[in-house]
mmCIF file of C-alpha atoms in Angstrom:
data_model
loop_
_atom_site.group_PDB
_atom_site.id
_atom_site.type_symbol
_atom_site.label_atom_id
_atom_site.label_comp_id
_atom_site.label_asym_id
_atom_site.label_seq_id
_atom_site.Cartn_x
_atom_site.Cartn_y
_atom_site.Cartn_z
ATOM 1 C CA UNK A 270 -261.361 95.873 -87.296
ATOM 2 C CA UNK A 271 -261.769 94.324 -83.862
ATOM 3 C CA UNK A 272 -260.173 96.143 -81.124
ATOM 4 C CA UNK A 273 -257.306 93.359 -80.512
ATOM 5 C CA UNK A 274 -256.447 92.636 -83.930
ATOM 6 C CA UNK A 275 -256.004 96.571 -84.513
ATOM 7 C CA UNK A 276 -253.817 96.488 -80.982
ATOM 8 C CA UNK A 277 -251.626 93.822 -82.548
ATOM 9 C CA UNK A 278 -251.665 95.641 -85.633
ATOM 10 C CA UNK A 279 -250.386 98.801 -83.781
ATOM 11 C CA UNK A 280 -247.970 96.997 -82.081
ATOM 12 C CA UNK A 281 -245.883 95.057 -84.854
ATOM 13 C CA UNK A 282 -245.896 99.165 -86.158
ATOM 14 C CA UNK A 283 -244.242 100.037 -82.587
ATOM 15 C CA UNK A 284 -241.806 97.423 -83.387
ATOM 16 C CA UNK A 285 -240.402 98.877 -86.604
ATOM 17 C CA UNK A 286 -240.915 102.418 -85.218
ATOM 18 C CA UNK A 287 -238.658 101.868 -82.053
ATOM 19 C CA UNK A 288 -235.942 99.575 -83.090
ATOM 20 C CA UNK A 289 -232.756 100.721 -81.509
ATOM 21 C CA UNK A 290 -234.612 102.456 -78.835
ATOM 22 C CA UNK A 291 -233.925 102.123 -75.058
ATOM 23 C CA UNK A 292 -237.551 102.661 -73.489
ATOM 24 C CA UNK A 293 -240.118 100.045 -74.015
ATOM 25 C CA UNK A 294 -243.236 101.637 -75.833
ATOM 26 C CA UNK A 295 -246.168 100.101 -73.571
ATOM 27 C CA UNK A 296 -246.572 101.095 -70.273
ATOM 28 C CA UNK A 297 -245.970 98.793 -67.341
ATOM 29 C CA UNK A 298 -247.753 95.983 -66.154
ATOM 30 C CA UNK A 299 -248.486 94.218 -63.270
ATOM 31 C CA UNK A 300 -249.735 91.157 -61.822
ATOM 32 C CA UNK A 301 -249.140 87.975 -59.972
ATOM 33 C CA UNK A 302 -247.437 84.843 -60.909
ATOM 34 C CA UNK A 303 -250.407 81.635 -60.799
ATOM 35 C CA UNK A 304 -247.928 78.957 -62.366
ATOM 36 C CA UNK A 305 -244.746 78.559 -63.972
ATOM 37 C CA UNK A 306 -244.508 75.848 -66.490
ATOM 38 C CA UNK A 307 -241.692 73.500 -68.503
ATOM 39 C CA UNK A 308 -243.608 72.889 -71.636
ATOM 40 C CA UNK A 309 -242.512 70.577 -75.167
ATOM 41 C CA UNK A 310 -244.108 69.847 -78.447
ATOM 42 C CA UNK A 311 -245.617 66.519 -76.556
ATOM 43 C CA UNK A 312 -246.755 68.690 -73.337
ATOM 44 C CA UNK A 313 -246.201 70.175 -70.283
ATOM 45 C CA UNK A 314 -243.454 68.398 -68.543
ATOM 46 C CA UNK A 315 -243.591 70.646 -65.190
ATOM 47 C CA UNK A 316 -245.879 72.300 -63.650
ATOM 48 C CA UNK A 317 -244.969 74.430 -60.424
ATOM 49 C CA UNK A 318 -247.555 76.284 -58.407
ATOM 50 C CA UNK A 319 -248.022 77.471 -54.967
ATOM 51 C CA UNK A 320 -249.347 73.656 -53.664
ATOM 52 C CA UNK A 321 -246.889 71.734 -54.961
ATOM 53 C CA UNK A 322 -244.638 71.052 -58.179
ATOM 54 C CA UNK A 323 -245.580 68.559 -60.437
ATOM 55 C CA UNK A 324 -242.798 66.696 -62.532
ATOM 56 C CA UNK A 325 -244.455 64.742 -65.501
ATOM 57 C CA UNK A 326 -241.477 62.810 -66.897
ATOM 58 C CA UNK A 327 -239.352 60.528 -65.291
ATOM 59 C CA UNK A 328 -236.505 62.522 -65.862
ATOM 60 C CA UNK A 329 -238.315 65.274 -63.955
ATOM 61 C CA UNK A 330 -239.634 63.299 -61.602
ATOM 62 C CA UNK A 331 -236.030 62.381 -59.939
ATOM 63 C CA UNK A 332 -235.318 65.644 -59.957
ATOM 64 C CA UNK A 333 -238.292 67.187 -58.060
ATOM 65 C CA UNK A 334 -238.964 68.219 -55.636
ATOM 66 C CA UNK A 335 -235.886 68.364 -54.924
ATOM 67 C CA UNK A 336 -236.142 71.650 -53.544
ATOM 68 C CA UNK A 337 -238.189 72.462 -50.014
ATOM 69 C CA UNK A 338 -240.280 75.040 -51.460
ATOM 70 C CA UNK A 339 -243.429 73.901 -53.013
ATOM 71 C CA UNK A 340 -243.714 76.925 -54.879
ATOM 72 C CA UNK A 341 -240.441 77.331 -56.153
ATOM 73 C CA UNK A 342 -238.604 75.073 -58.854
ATOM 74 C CA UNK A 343 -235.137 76.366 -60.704
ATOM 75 C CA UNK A 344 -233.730 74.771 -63.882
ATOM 76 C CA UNK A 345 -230.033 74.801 -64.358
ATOM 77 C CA UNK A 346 -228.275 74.829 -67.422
ATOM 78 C CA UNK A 347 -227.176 70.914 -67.130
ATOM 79 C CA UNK A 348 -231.074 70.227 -66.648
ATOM 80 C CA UNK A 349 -232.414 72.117 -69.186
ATOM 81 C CA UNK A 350 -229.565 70.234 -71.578
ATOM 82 C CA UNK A 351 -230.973 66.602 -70.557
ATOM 83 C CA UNK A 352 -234.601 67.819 -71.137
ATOM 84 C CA UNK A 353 -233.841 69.020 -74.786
ATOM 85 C CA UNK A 354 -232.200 65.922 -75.567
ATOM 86 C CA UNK A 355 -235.391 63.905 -75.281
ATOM 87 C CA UNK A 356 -237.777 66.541 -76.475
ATOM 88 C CA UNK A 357 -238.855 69.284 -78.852
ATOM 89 C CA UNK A 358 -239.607 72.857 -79.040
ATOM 90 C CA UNK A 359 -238.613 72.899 -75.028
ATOM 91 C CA UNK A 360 -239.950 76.209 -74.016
ATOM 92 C CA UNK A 361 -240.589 78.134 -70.674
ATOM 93 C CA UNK A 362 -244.163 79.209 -69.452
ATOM 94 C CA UNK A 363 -245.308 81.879 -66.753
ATOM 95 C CA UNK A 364 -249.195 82.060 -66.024
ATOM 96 C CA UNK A 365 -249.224 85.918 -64.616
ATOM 97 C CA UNK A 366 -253.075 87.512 -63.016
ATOM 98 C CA UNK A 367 -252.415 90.657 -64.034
ATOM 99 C CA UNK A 368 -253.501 93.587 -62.061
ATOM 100 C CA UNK A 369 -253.859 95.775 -64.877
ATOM 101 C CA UNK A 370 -254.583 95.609 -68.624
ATOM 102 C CA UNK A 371 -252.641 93.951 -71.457
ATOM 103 C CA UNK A 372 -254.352 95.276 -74.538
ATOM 104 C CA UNK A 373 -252.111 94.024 -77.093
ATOM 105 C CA UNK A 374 -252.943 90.527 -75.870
ATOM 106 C CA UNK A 375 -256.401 91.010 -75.373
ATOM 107 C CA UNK A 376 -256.058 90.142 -71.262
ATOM 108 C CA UNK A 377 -258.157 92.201 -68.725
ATOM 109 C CA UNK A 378 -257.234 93.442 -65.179
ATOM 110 C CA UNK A 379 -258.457 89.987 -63.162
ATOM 111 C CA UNK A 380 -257.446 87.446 -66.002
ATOM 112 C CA UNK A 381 -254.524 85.165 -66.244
ATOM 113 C CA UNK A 382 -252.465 85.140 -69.630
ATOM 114 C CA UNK A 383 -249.682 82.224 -70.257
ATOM 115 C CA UNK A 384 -246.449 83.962 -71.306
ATOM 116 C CA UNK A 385 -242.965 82.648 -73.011
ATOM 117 C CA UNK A 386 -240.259 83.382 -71.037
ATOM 118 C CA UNK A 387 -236.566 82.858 -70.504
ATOM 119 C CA UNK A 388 -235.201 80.079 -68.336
ATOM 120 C CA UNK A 389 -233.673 82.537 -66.313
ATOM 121 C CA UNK A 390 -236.998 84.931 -65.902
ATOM 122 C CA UNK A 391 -238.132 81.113 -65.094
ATOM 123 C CA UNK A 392 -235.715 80.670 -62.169
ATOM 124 C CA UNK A 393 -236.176 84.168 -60.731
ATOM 125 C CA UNK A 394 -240.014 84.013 -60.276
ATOM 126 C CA UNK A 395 -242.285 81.621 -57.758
ATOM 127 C CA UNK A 396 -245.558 81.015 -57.627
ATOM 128 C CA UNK A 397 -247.152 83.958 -55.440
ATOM 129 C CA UNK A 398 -244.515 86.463 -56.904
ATOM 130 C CA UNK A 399 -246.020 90.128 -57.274
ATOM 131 C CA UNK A 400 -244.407 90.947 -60.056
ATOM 132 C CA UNK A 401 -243.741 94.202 -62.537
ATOM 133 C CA UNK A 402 -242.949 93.487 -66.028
ATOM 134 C CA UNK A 403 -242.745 93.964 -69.579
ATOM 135 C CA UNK A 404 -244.286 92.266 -72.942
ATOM 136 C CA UNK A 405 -242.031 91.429 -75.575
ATOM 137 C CA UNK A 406 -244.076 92.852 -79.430
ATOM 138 C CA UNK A 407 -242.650 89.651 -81.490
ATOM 139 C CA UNK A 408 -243.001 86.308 -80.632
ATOM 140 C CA UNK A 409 -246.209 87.109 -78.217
ATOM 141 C CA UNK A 410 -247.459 86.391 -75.860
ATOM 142 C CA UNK A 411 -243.970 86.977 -74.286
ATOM 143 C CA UNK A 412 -243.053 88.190 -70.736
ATOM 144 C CA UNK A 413 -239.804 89.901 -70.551
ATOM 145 C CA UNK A 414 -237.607 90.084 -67.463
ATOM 146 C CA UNK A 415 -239.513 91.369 -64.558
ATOM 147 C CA UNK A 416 -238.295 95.345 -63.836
ATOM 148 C CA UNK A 417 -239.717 93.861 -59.969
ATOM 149 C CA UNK A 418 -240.223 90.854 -57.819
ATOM 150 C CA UNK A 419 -242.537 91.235 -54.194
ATOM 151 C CA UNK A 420 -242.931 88.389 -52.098
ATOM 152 C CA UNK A 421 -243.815 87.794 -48.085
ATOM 153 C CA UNK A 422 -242.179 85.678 -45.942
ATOM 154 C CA UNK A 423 -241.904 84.823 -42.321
ATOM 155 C CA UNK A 424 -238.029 85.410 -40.929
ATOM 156 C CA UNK A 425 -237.360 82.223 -39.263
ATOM 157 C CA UNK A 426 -233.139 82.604 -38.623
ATOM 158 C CA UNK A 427 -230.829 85.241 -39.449
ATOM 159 C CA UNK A 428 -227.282 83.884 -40.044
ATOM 160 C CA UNK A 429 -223.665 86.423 -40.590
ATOM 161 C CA UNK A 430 -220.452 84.404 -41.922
ATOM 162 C CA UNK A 431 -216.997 86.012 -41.981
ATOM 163 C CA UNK A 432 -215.693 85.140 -45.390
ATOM 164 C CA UNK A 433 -212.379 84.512 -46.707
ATOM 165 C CA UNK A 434 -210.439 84.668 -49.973
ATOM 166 C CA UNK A 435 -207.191 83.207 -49.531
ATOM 167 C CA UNK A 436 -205.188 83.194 -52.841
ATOM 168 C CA UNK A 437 -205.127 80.647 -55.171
ATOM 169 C CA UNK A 438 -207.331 78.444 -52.678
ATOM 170 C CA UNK A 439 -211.206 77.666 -52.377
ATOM 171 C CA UNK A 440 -213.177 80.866 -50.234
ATOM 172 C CA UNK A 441 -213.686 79.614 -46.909
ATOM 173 C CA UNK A 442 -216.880 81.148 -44.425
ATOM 174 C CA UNK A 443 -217.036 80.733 -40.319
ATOM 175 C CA UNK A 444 -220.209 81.178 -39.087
ATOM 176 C CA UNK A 445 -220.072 84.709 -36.717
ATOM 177 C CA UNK A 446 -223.723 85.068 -35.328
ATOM 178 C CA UNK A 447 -226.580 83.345 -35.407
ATOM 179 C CA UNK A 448 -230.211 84.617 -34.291
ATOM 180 C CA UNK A 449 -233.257 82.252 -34.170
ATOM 181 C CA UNK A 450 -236.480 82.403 -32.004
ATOM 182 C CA UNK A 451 -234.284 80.866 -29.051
ATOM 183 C CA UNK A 452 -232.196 83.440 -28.378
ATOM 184 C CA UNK A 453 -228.607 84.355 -30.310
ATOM 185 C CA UNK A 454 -225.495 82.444 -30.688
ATOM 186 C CA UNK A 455 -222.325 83.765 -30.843
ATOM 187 C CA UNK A 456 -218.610 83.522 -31.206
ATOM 188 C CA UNK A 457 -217.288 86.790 -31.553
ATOM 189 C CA UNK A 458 -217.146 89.432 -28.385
ATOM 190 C CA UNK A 459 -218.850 92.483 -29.324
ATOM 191 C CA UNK A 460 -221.877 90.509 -31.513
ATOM 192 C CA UNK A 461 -224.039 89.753 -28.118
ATOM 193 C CA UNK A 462 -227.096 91.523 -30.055
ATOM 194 C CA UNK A 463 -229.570 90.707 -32.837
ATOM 195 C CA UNK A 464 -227.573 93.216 -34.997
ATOM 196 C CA UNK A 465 -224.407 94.039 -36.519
ATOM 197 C CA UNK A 466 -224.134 97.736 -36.878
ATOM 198 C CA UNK A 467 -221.507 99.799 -38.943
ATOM 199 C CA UNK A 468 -219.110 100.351 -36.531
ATOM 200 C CA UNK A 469 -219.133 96.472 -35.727
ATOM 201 C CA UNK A 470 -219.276 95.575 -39.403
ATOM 202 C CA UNK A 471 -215.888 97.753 -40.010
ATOM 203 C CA UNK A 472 -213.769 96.523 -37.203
ATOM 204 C CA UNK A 473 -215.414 92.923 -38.474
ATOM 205 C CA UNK A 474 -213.406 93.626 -41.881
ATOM 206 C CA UNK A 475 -210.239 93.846 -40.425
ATOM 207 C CA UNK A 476 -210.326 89.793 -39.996
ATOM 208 C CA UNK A 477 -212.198 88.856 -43.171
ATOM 209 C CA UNK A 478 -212.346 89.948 -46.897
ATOM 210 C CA UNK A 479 -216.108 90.081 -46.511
ATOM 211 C CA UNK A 480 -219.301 89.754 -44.474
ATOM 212 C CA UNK A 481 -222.174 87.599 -45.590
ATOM 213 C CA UNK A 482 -225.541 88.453 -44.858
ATOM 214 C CA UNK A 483 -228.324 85.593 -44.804
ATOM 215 C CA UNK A 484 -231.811 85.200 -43.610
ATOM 216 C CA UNK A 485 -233.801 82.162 -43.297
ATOM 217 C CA UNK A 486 -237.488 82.774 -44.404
ATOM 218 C CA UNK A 487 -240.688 80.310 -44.540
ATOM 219 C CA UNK A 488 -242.816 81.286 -47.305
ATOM 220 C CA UNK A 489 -246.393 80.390 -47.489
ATOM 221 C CA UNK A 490 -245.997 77.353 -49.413
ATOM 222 C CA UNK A 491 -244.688 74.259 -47.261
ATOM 223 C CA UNK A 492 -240.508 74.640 -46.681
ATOM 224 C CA UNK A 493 -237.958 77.252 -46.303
ATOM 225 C CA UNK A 494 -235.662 79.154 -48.102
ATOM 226 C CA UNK A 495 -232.104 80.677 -47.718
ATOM 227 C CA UNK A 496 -231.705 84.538 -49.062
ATOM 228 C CA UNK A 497 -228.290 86.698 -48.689
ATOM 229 C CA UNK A 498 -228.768 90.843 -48.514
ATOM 230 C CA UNK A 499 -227.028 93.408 -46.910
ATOM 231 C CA UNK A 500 -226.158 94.951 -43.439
ATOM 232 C CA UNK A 501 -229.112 97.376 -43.516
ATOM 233 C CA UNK A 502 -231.490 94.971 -44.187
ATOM 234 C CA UNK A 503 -229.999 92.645 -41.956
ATOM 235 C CA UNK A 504 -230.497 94.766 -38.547
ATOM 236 C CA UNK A 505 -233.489 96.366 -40.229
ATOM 237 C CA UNK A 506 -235.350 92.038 -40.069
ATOM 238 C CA UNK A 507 -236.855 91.087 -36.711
ATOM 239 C CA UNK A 508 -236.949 86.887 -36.651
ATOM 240 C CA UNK A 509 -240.400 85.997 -36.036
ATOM 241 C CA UNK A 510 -242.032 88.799 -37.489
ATOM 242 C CA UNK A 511 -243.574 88.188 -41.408
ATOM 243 C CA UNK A 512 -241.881 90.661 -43.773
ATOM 244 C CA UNK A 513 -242.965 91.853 -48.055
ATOM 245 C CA UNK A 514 -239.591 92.057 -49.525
ATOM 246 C CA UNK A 515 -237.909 92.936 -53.232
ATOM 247 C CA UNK A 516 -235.799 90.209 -54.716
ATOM 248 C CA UNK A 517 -232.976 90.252 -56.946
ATOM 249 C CA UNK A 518 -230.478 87.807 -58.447
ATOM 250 C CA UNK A 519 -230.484 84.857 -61.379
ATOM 251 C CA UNK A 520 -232.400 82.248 -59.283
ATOM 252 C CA UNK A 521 -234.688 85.326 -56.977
ATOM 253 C CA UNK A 522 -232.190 84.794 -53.765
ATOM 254 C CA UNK A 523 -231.230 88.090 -52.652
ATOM 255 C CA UNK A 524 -233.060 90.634 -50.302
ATOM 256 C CA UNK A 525 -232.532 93.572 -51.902
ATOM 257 C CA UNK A 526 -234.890 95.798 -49.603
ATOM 258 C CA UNK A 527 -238.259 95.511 -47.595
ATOM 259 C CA UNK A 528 -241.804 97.549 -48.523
ATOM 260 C CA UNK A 529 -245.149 97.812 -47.229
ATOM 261 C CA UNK A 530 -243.452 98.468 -43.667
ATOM 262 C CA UNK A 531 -241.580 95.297 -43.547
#
């Protein structure tokens, strides 16, 4: 028996053999995402890569790119509605290099592999992502939701908002302090810097029911995007400087902490 075919043997076993279980039976693997893809019985209807994003419908087509990152392109639930009422077997793709070895699917450390995924795995990942993920054992070649998501960026604007909740009414957010290249704008006493700090942050809370975070971050691909993430990462960011960064959250657009020295 060829060595795949007795891999995908072994694997439909794990499948039987772990049902119920919590861990995932294959180690990790890694890689980077090369494309993400809306495909249908007649054909792939998006393509989105790090040059540009390429709608192939008309439907599509008004749609994109509606977005400023080339990259980048998210699906909502409306969207994905109108596309599956004009065609079949709508499905999502991810192209992944992989870093490391998929066995079960045959794919070596170097090679690409086109996976199913979720709409929502979809709208978390962009073309460049580093990303750390599972296979699924049915339905393969399937990419499960990524355990991590790396991607580099160049801090452009850092933004805080003083939120508030007001019962029974809309939230409402005043912009507090704003740091660009230019210098930092202000219209609180005691935010004169490029950071917050704790004790700032806490006397801060006494006015609003929260603090919003957000950075402003050019990405390789043409355009910019807006992220939200938390005090410590907020002081942490220099504007100007290029930064590797973990992202969480459905559509990939929170900061949750920097690596690699960033």
């Amino acid at each position: 028996m060829r060595r795949r075919s007795l891999l995908g043997a072994l694997a439909a076993g794990v499948v039987g053999s772990t049902a119920g279980c919590v861990g995932h039976p294959l180690p990790p693997l890694r890689g980077t995402v090369a494309r993400k893809r809306i495909v249908a019985e007649d054909g792939t209807l998006l393509a989105v890569t790090r040059s540009g994003i390429d709608p192939r419908t008309r439907l599509l087509s008004e749609r994109f790119p509606r977005e400023p990152m080339a990259g980048n392109a998210t699906i909502t639930e409306k969207l994905a509605g109108e596309i599956r009422e004009r065609h079949d077997d709508v499905g999502c793709r991810v192209t992944v290099r992989h870093r490391n070895a998929n066995y079960v699917d045959g794919v070596d450390s170097g090679e690409t592999m086109s996976y199913r995924a979720t709409r929502s795995t979809f709208n978390q990942v962009m073309a460049g992502d580093g990303i750390g993920f599972q296979i699924g054992l049915v339905d393969r070649p399937k990419l499960l939701a990524p355990s991590e998501i790396v991607r580099s960026g160049r801090i452009v604007e850092k933004h805080l908002l003083g939120r508030r909740n007001p019962d029974d009414r809309k939230p409402t957010e005043k912009r507090l302090l704003t740091v660009t290249r230019e210098g930092v704008s202000t219209n609180r006493s005691g935010l004169s810097g490029r950071t917050v700090g704790r004790r700032t942050a806490k006397r801060l809370l006494k006015t609003f029911d929260a603090l919003v975070y957000r950075f402003v971050v050019a990405h390789d691909s043409p355009g910019k995007r807006l992220y939200e993430t938390e005090r410590p990462q907020f002081d942490r960011a220099r504007v100007g400087e290029t930064a590797t960064f973990k992202v969480k959250g459905d559509d990939g657009g929170r900061i949750a902490e920097f690596v690699d020295g960033g």
